[in-house]
């Protein structure tokens, strides 16, 4: 595509994973000078990770902003951008501009990953100690980013047209593929990455113990083995391949590297604004995410701040037995009756209260990309028809960790349904950019913030490929 021609990489320098947590842009450097040793490859990979939290990508549009507005999670009275997203008017100027930014910035970062892979061809596991990790992370990220583009810009049906799958650092743009071909390409990259990242079984520990060397520290902010397996579960699940989705979800659940928070931890809000201790499979470190979250969700600024939809509390009270501590942790009630509920799930209290010096070392501030509860939801839905008892066991574990009574322990005991899974998924992942994709996967009608039902359709769920891309090809 056009954007793969923009080959200059903005490289973000660091000499260790600890320095990566304070990374800042340092300029541009030709790849042949940078990618000549381990330090060069690590700097290049850190640059890829540090680009992903851009506002057009996972720093806003693909986490708490555009895709969450499309899921009708938030409203902003008088904000034309939000109004047109809520009404799925993808031709509105600012919406169209954001869709272009997301498309081109994602492909630019894919190009950066392809540059790493191209230069790795000059080396081997014998000449670079972490060769397999560099290549595995790069392949995994390439698949991950393509998959999100696929979920945004293509129709969820057999025979759908797909997107260009960029596999080379080249002046020749790849052709558009079918969605089926895209799935094959994504899974192929992820399977190769899974094989290359086997070392993570030793580097990724629970409880967490960091190795001494920088690149293998804090593996949750790298696209690690378990991120690959969780993404395979997500990809197979979206594709409709439930048996393989279950296999990979259970690989992550049974790995012993993660654990659901308990209800006391949820109630205390231990997860606010950080990569969830115990639950984060993959996340992005970001030093700037707090500023975005505070201004959008904590403060109240006319035409700018986002408010939770009016019936949010009712959503958290529906079909529940027990007290859902997510309500206490994710939201802040107004100080005055006329005020608005604030969404504080993404707001780091240590920065908000100017006491970062008190933050425990293992609490990494940033953006959650894949968390453990998703694997339980996937396993539950995958087993819903073939083994409903086991499906309910998986689902109940999430409910109980959030303070609710599991379906099996309610009086009378309740059966698990797809609707219950879908409702709880929404409550769990609000603000994290996953709910719109789940609605699209199930082709659900959407109830907007004004309680109007919007029928599921291609016009709602398929974002248009930017005109600049199609015009360029013509």
C-alpha positions as semicolon CSV with decimal commas, in nm:
position;residue;x (nm);y (nm);z (nm)
1;X;0,000;0,000;0,000
2;X;0,095;0,360;-0,036
3;X;0,202;0,391;0,323
4;X;0,463;0,116;0,302
5;X;0,658;0,354;0,079
6;X;0,720;0,577;0,378
7;X;1,024;0,381;0,484
8;X;1,208;0,611;0,721
9;X;1,187;0,469;1,071
10;X;1,155;0,702;1,367
11;X;1,379;0,517;1,609
12;X;1,348;0,548;1,983
13;X;1,672;0,478;2,163
14;X;1,736;0,280;2,476
15;X;1,996;0,037;2,601
16;X;1,779;-0,177;2,822
17;X;1,419;-0,258;2,902
18;X;1,436;-0,025;3,200
19;X;1,538;0,261;2,973
20;X;1,261;0,158;2,738
21;X;1,022;0,262;3,013
22;X;1,152;0,617;2,974
23;X;1,198;0,612;2,597
24;X;1,192;0,937;2,401
25;X;1,235;1,003;2,027
26;X;1,597;1,058;1,934
27;X;1,570;1,116;1,560
28;X;1,612;0,908;1,250
29;X;1,893;0,677;1,149
30;X;1,938;0,468;0,833
31;X;1,858;0,103;0,900
32;X;2,188;-0,027;0,766
33;X;2,374;0,172;1,035
34;X;2,141;0,078;1,318
35;X;2,061;-0,288;1,260
36;X;2,412;-0,425;1,284
37;X;2,416;-0,576;1,634
38;X;2,194;-0,679;1,927
39;X;2,167;-0,324;2,060
40;X;2,048;-0,203;1,720
41;X;1,775;-0,465;1,693
42;X;1,660;-0,401;2,048
43;X;1,645;-0,026;1,984
44;X;1,444;-0,089;1,669
45;X;1,197;-0,315;1,851
46;X;1,162;-0,062;2,133
47;X;1,086;0,195;1,864
48;X;0,804;-0,021;1,729
49;X;0,655;-0,065;2,077
50;X;0,689;0,306;2,152
51;X;0,504;0,398;1,831
52;X;0,204;0,176;1,906
53;X;0,069;0,412;2,182
54;X;0,023;0,697;1,931
55;X;-0,317;0,863;1,951
56;X;-0,418;0,726;1,610
57;X;-0,335;0,374;1,729
58;X;-0,357;0,220;2,075
59;X;-0,299;0,543;2,267
60;X;-0,657;0,650;2,192
61;X;-0,838;0,549;1,871
62;X;-0,796;0,172;1,910
63;X;-0,829;0,163;2,288
64;X;-1,041;0,421;2,471
65;X;-1,160;0,655;2,199
66;X;-1,283;0,577;1,846
67;X;-1,372;0,209;1,889
68;X;-1,529;0,275;2,231
69;X;-1,748;0,550;2,088
70;X;-1,850;0,309;1,812
71;X;-1,948;0,064;2,087
72;X;-2,165;0,343;2,238
73;X;-1,978;0,334;2,571
74;X;-1,936;0,712;2,599
75;X;-2,096;1,036;2,493
76;X;-1,971;1,393;2,465
77;X;-2,247;1,649;2,422
78;X;-2,171;1,898;2,146
79;X;-1,868;1,708;2,020
80;X;-1,922;1,669;1,644
81;X;-1,655;1,401;1,607
82;X;-1,822;1,187;1,873
83;X;-2,173;1,248;1,738
84;X;-2,077;1,139;1,388
85;X;-1,899;0,829;1,517
86;X;-2,206;0,741;1,724
87;X;-2,420;0,768;1,413
88;X;-2,163;0,576;1,204
89;X;-2,111;0,865;0,966
90;X;-1,768;0,764;0,842
91;X;-1,771;1,038;0,578
92;X;-1,762;1,322;0,833
93;X;-1,434;1,510;0,787
94;X;-1,273;1,454;1,127
95;X;-1,384;1,089;1,136
96;X;-1,249;1,034;0,787
97;X;-0,920;1,195;0,888
98;X;-0,887;0,970;1,192
99;X;-0,956;0,658;0,989
100;X;-0,682;0,763;0,748
101;X;-0,439;0,825;1,035
102;X;-0,510;0,484;1,185
103;X;-0,463;0,310;0,850
104;X;-0,139;0,483;0,753
105;X;0,020;0,482;1,099
106;X;-0,049;0,112;1,146
107;X;0,101;0,028;0,808
108;X;0,401;0,251;0,880
109;X;0,464;0,056;1,199
110;X;0,417;-0,273;1,014
111;X;0,681;-0,147;0,772
112;X;0,914;-0,085;1,067
113;X;0,861;-0,444;1,182
114;X;0,929;-0,571;0,831
115;X;1,256;-0,377;0,830
116;X;1,362;-0,560;1,146
117;X;1,272;-0,894;0,989
118;X;1,453;-0,811;0,666
119;X;1,776;-0,724;0,849
120;X;1,752;-1,030;1,072
121;X;1,814;-1,233;0,756
122;X;2,178;-1,123;0,785
123;X;2,208;-1,292;1,125
124;X;2,126;-1,621;1,297
125;X;2,071;-1,762;1,647
126;X;2,446;-1,826;1,654
127;X;2,535;-1,461;1,595
128;X;2,262;-1,295;1,806
129;X;2,182;-1,430;2,151
130;X;1,816;-1,322;2,138
131;X;1,768;-1,374;1,765
132;X;1,464;-1,597;1,821
133;X;1,304;-1,340;2,052
134;X;1,360;-1,051;1,810
135;X;1,215;-1,247;1,520
136;X;0,930;-1,399;1,722
137;X;0,820;-1,063;1,862
138;X;0,841;-0,898;1,520
139;X;0,636;-1,170;1,348
140;X;0,381;-1,167;1,630
141;X;0,342;-0,790;1,616
142;X;0,306;-0,797;1,238
143;X;0,018;-1,043;1,272
144;X;-0,137;-0,854;1,565
145;X;-0,144;-0,521;1,382
146;X;-0,277;-0,669;1,059
147;X;-0,549;-0,848;1,255
148;X;-0,678;-0,524;1,406
149;X;-0,686;-0,363;1,062
150;X;-0,874;-0,666;0,934
151;X;-1,127;-0,637;1,218
152;X;-1,182;-0,270;1,143
153;X;-1,189;-0,245;0,767
154;X;-1,340;-0,573;0,645
155;X;-1,677;-0,742;0,655
156;X;-1,720;-1,036;0,890
157;X;-1,854;-1,293;0,646
158;X;-1,734;-1,570;0,417
159;X;-1,582;-1,445;0,093
160;X;-1,519;-1,093;0,225
161;X;-1,253;-0,873;0,070
162;X;-0,959;-0,829;0,301
163;X;-0,666;-0,590;0,336
164;X;-0,311;-0,577;0,198
165;X;-0,084;-0,805;0,405
166;X;0,257;-0,642;0,409
167;X;0,539;-0,895;0,451
168;X;0,835;-0,712;0,301
169;X;1,023;-0,385;0,348
170;X;0,991;-0,282;-0,013
171;X;0,891;-0,009;-0,256
172;X;0,638;-0,248;-0,409
173;X;0,305;-0,230;-0,225
174;X;0,124;-0,561;-0,168
175;X;-0,211;-0,629;-0,331
176;X;-0,535;-0,652;-0,139
177;X;-0,607;-1,010;-0,032
178;X;-0,931;-1,181;0,063
179;X;-1,016;-1,193;0,432
180;X;-0,967;-1,571;0,422
181;X;-0,614;-1,522;0,288
182;X;-0,550;-1,263;0,558
183;X;-0,649;-1,511;0,829
184;X;-0,410;-1,767;0,682
185;X;-0,128;-1,510;0,672
186;X;-0,196;-1,395;1,030
187;X;-0,208;-1,748;1,168
188;X;0,108;-1,846;0,979
189;X;0,301;-1,556;1,131
190;X;0,165;-1,630;1,478
191;X;0,246;-2,002;1,458
192;X;0,606;-1,926;1,358
193;X;0,628;-1,669;1,639
194;X;0,496;-1,925;1,889
195;X;0,776;-2,163;1,796
196;X;1,043;-1,892;1,818
197;X;0,930;-1,759;2,159
198;X;0,951;-2,083;2,356
199;X;1,221;-1,926;2,573
200;X;0,948;-1,720;2,738
201;X;0,850;-2,028;2,936
202;X;1,160;-1,954;3,144
203;X;1,169;-1,573;3,123
204;X;0,800;-1,524;3,209
205;X;0,742;-1,627;3,571
206;X;0,459;-1,613;3,821
207;X;0,504;-1,456;4,067
208;X;0,709;-1,223;3,850
209;X;1,086;-1,237;3,888
210;X;1,274;-1,023;3,640
211;X;1,588;-1,163;3,475
212;X;1,904;-0,953;3,494
213;X;1,937;-0,871;3,124
214;X;1,735;-0,583;2,989
215;X;1,559;-0,727;2,684
216;X;1,410;-1,019;2,874
217;X;1,278;-0,807;3,163
218;X;0,911;-0,713;3,193
219;X;0,802;-0,958;2,927
220;X;0,441;-0,839;2,953
221;X;0,543;-0,523;2,759
222;X;0,689;-0,739;2,482
223;X;0,487;-0,949;2,240
224;X;0,572;-1,263;2,433
225;X;0,483;-1,631;2,387
226;X;0,157;-1,600;2,580
227;X;0,057;-1,288;2,386
228;X;0,101;-1,494;2,070
229;X;-0,112;-1,779;2,206
230;X;-0,379;-1,538;2,331
231;X;-0,387;-1,365;1,993
232;X;-0,424;-1,703;1,822
233;X;-0,722;-1,768;2,051
234;X;-0,865;-1,428;1,956
235;X;-0,805;-1,482;1,583
236;X;-0,951;-1,835;1,572
237;X;-1,246;-1,715;1,780
238;X;-1,318;-1,425;1,546
239;X;-1,283;-1,655;1,247
240;X;-1,536;-1,895;1,401
241;X;-1,293;-2,182;1,461
242;X;-1,407;-2,259;1,818
243;X;-1,203;-2,581;1,871
244;X;-0,873;-2,406;1,798
245;X;-0,980;-2,096;1,990
246;X;-1,042;-2,318;2,293
247;X;-0,703;-2,490;2,257
248;X;-0,516;-2,161;2,265
249;X;-0,728;-1,998;2,536
250;X;-0,663;-2,298;2,759
251;X;-0,291;-2,288;2,681
252;X;-0,279;-1,941;2,833
253;X;-0,511;-2,021;3,125
254;X;-0,321;-2,337;3,212
255;X;0,027;-2,190;3,163
256;X;0,051;-2,092;3,530
257;X;0,190;-1,750;3,434
258;X;-0,125;-1,550;3,512
259;X;-0,403;-1,538;3,769
260;X;-0,734;-1,359;3,795
261;X;-0,744;-1,077;4,047
262;X;-0,949;-1,151;4,356
263;X;-1,249;-0,939;4,448
264;X;-1,057;-0,748;4,717
265;X;-0,798;-0,642;4,460
266;X;-1,069;-0,535;4,218
267;X;-1,251;-0,343;4,491
268;X;-0,932;-0,157;4,584
269;X;-0,883;-0,042;4,225
270;X;-0,535;-0,191;4,205
271;X;-0,559;-0,201;3,826
272;X;-0,633;0,167;3,757
273;X;-0,416;0,317;3,488
274;X;-0,165;0,033;3,487
275;X;-0,104;-0,307;3,334
276;X;-0,310;-0,530;3,561
277;X;-0,090;-0,718;3,808
278;X;-0,133;-1,092;3,747
279;X;-0,377;-1,049;3,455
280;X;-0,196;-0,860;3,178
281;X;-0,075;-1,092;2,905
282;X;0,044;-0,808;2,682
283;X;0,039;-0,434;2,732
284;X;0,215;-0,122;2,610
285;X;0,417;0,096;2,840
286;X;0,314;0,458;2,798
287;X;0,426;0,761;2,994
288;X;0,167;0,980;2,819
289;X;-0,143;0,766;2,853
290;X;-0,229;0,921;3,189
291;X;-0,261;1,267;3,033
292;X;-0,505;1,133;2,774
293;X;-0,711;0,941;3,029
294;X;-0,724;1,227;3,277
295;X;-0,834;1,488;3,023
296;X;-1,087;1,263;2,849
297;X;-1,243;1,081;3,142
298;X;-1,153;1,236;3,479
299;X;-1,186;1,607;3,405
300;X;-1,504;1,761;3,270
301;X;-1,439;1,990;2,975
302;X;-1,723;2,098;2,749
303;X;-1,724;1,947;2,399
304;X;-1,413;1,741;2,483
305;X;-1,446;1,513;2,787
306;X;-1,623;1,179;2,753
307;X;-1,901;1,077;2,990
308;X;-2,021;0,719;3,044
309;X;-2,356;0,657;2,878
310;X;-2,652;0,748;3,098
311;X;-2,761;0,390;3,181
312;X;-2,413;0,262;3,270
313;X;-2,503;0,182;3,630
314;X;-2,805;-0,020;3,516
315;X;-2,576;-0,217;3,282
316;X;-2,357;-0,317;3,578
317;X;-2,659;-0,414;3,787
318;X;-2,833;-0,623;3,522
319;X;-2,844;-1,003;3,565
320;X;-2,614;-1,006;3,864
321;X;-2,619;-1,167;4,207
322;X;-2,376;-1,015;4,452
323;X;-2,188;-0,687;4,429
324;X;-1,989;-0,611;4,115
325;X;-1,671;-0,444;4,237
326;X;-1,591;-0,332;3,885
327;X;-1,852;-0,062;3,932
328;X;-1,662;0,074;4,233
329;X;-1,323;0,044;4,062
330;X;-1,407;0,172;3,715
331;X;-1,631;0,469;3,799
332;X;-1,638;0,768;4,033
333;X;-1,970;0,912;4,145
334;X;-2,018;1,292;4,117
335;X;-1,972;1,509;4,423
336;X;-2,295;1,695;4,346
337;X;-2,627;1,552;4,217
338;X;-2,602;1,746;3,892
339;X;-2,254;1,617;3,814
340;X;-2,157;1,337;3,579
341;X;-2,017;0,998;3,667
342;X;-1,649;0,985;3,579
343;X;-1,476;0,686;3,418
344;X;-1,158;0,631;3,622
345;X;-1,056;0,280;3,519
346;X;-0,774;0,421;3,302
347;X;-0,665;0,700;3,538
348;X;-0,348;0,625;3,734
349;X;-0,403;0,745;4,095
350;X;-0,029;0,772;4,160
351;X;0,009;1,036;3,891
352;X;-0,327;1,195;3,968
353;X;-0,232;1,246;4,334
354;X;0,132;1,336;4,261
355;X;0,276;1,039;4,449
356;X;0,448;0,837;4,183
357;X;0,732;0,769;4,426
358;X;0,492;0,535;4,609
359;X;0,411;0,323;4,305
360;X;0,523;-0,040;4,352
361;X;0,793;-0,134;4,102
362;X;0,580;-0,405;3,941
363;X;0,298;-0,161;3,860
364;X;0,376;-0,064;3,501
365;X;0,175;0,230;3,372
366;X;0,033;0,184;3,028
367;X;-0,229;0,033;2,799
368;X;-0,373;-0,315;2,842
369;X;-0,385;-0,498;2,509
370;X;-0,471;-0,855;2,615
371;X;-0,584;-0,963;2,961
372;X;-0,655;-1,302;3,113
373;X;-1,037;-1,269;3,153
374;X;-1,071;-1,267;2,774
375;X;-0,931;-1,621;2,763
376;X;-1,199;-1,734;3,011
377;X;-1,475;-1,574;2,803
378;X;-1,341;-1,738;2,486
379;X;-1,320;-2,078;2,655
380;X;-1,671;-2,041;2,798
381;X;-1,827;-1,945;2,465
382;X;-1,631;-2,212;2,277
383;X;-1,767;-2,479;2,515
384;X;-2,117;-2,336;2,549
385;X;-2,286;-2,602;2,334
386;X;-2,045;-2,895;2,363
387;X;-1,978;-2,885;2,738
388;X;-2,207;-2,634;2,911
389;X;-2,096;-2,733;3,262
390;X;-1,730;-2,665;3,192
391;X;-1,825;-2,347;3,006
392;X;-2,009;-2,226;3,315
393;X;-1,708;-2,313;3,534
394;X;-1,485;-2,087;3,325
395;X;-1,740;-1,806;3,327
396;X;-1,802;-1,835;3,701
397;X;-1,434;-1,788;3,776
398;X;-1,450;-1,441;3,625
399;X;-1,776;-1,353;3,802
400;X;-1,641;-1,464;4,140
401;X;-1,315;-1,275;4,096
402;X;-1,521;-0,959;4,042
403;X;-1,732;-1,007;4,357
404;X;-2,037;-1,174;4,204
405;X;-2,195;-1,510;4,280
406;X;-2,119;-1,771;4,016
407;X;-2,412;-1,908;3,817
408;X;-2,365;-2,256;3,965
409;X;-2,392;-2,121;4,322
410;X;-2,698;-1,906;4,271
411;X;-3,033;-2,025;4,407
412;X;-3,160;-2,170;4,190
413;X;-2,849;-2,241;3,981
414;X;-2,847;-2,060;3,648
415;X;-2,749;-2,185;3,305
416;X;-2,489;-1,997;3,105
417;X;-2,607;-1,822;2,789
418;X;-2,432;-1,633;2,512
419;X;-2,615;-1,321;2,621
420;X;-2,468;-1,344;2,973
421;X;-2,117;-1,383;2,834
422;X;-2,166;-1,086;2,602
423;X;-2,301;-0,864;2,880
424;X;-2,020;-0,946;3,117
425;X;-1,756;-0,899;2,847
426;X;-1,892;-0,549;2,794
427;X;-1,861;-0,465;3,164
428;X;-1,511;-0,610;3,190
429;X;-1,356;-0,448;2,884
430;X;-1,519;-0,106;2,876
431;X;-1,255;0,151;2,778
432;X;-1,015;-0,109;2,638
433;X;-1,125;-0,114;2,275
434;X;-1,256;-0,470;2,252
435;X;-1,633;-0,437;2,275
436;X;-1,700;-0,304;1,925
437;X;-1,509;-0,597;1,777
438;X;-1,712;-0,844;1,982
439;X;-2,037;-0,681;1,870
440;X;-1,919;-0,704;1,509
441;X;-1,818;-1,070;1,549
442;X;-2,170;-1,153;1,670
443;X;-2,337;-0,911;1,426
444;X;-2,534;-0,757;1,711
445;X;-2,785;-0,478;1,685
446;X;-2,648;-0,184;1,883
447;X;-2,842;0,020;2,139
448;X;-2,694;0,367;2,120
449;X;-2,647;0,620;2,401
450;X;-2,995;0,757;2,333
451;X;-3,151;0,409;2,372
452;X;-3,221;0,384;2,000
453;X;-3,158;0,043;1,843
454;X;-2,930;0,054;1,542
455;X;-2,962;-0,261;1,329
456;X;-2,643;-0,450;1,256
457;X;-2,522;-0,381;0,902
458;X;-2,217;-0,350;0,684
459;X;-2,259;0,028;0,698
460;X;-2,217;0,017;1,077
461;X;-1,950;-0,247;1,118
462;X;-1,719;-0,203;0,818
463;X;-1,503;0,108;0,828
464;X;-1,420;0,239;0,479
465;X;-1,067;0,200;0,346
466;X;-0,931;0,556;0,311
467;X;-0,989;0,715;-0,028
468;X;-0,620;0,807;-0,046
469;X;-0,536;0,438;-0,057
470;X;-0,778;0,352;-0,337
471;X;-0,699;0,672;-0,533
472;X;-0,329;0,594;-0,514
473;X;-0,381;0,246;-0,656
474;X;-0,589;0,385;-0,943
